Short mmCIF file of C-alpha atoms in Angstrom, two decimals:
data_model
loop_
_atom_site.label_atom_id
_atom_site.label_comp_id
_atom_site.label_asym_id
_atom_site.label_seq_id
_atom_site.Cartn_x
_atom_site.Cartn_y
_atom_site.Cartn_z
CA UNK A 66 5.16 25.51 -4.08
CA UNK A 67 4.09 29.29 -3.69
CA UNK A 68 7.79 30.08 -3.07
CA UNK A 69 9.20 28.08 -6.02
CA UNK A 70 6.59 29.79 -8.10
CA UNK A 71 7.58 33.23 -6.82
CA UNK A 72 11.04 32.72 -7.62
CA UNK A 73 10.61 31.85 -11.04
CA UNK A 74 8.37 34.73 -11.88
CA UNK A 75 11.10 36.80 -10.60
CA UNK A 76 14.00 35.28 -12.15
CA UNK A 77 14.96 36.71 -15.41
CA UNK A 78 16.94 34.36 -17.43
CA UNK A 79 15.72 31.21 -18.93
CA UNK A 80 18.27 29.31 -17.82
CA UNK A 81 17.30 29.65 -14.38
CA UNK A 82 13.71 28.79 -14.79
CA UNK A 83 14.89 25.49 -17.07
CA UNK A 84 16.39 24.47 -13.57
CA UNK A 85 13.27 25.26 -10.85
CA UNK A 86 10.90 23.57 -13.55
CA UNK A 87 13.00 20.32 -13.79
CA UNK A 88 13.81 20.28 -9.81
CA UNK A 89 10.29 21.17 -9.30
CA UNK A 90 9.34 18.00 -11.57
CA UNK A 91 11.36 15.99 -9.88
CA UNK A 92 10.01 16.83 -6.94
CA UNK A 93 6.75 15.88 -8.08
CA UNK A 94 7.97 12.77 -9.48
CA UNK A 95 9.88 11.50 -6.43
CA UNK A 96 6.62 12.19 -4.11
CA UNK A 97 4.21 10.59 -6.86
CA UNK A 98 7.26 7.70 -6.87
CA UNK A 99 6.46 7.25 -3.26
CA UNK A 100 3.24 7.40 -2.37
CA UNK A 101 2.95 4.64 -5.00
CA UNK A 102 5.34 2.75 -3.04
CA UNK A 103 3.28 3.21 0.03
CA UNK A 104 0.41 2.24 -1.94
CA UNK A 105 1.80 -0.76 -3.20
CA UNK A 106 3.06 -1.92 0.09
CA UNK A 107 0.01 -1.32 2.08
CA UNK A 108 -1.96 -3.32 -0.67
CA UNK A 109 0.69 -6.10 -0.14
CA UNK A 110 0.11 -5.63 3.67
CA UNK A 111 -3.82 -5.91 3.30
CA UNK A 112 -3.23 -8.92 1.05
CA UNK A 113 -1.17 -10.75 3.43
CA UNK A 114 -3.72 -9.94 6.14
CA UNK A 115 -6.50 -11.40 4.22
CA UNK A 116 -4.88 -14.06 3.39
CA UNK A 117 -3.35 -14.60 6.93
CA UNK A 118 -7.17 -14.47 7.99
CA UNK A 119 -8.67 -16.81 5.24
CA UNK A 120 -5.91 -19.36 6.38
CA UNK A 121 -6.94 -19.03 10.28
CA UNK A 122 -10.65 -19.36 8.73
CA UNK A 123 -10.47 -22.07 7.08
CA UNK A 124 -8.21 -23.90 9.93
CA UNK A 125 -10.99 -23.18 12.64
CA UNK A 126 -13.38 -24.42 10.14
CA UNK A 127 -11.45 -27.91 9.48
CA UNK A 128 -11.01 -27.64 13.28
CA UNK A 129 -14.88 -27.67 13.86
CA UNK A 130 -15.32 -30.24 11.26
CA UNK A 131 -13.46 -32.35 12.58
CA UNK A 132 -14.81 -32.07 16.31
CA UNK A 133 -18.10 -32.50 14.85
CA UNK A 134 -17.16 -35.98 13.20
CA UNK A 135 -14.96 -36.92 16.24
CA UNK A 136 -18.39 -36.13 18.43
CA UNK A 137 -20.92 -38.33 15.64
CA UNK A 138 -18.42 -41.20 15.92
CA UNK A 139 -18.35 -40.94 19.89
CA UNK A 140 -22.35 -40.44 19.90
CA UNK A 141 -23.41 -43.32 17.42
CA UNK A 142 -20.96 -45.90 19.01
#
């Protein structure tokens, strides 16, 4: 950044300047492009988990349920 700024102070024509601006805004943009990205992808990770776990949750509940009933059956015959 420090560089980029450096050499645009020093360059003379506008021409020049035009061209670090946009490169340097592009730069920006491409980095801002992809930490979204990695945003968006670790949300869809951490949605997958917790919806991985709810499913594994609710399984081990219906699990236990059903134990339970199997066990009432087997204790009021």
């Amino acid at each position: 950044m420090a560089m980029a700024m450096t050499m645009t102070t020093t360059t003379t024509t506008t021409t020049t300047r035009m061209m670090m601006m946009m490169m340097m805004m592009m730069m920006v943009m491409m980095m801002m492009m992809m930490m979204m990205m990695m945003m968006m992808m670790m949300m869809m990770m951490m949605m997958m988990m917790m919806m991985m776990m709810m499913m594994m949750m609710m399984h081990i509940l219906l699990l236990l349920c059903l134990l339970n009933a199997d066990n009432k059956i087997q204790t009021d015959n």
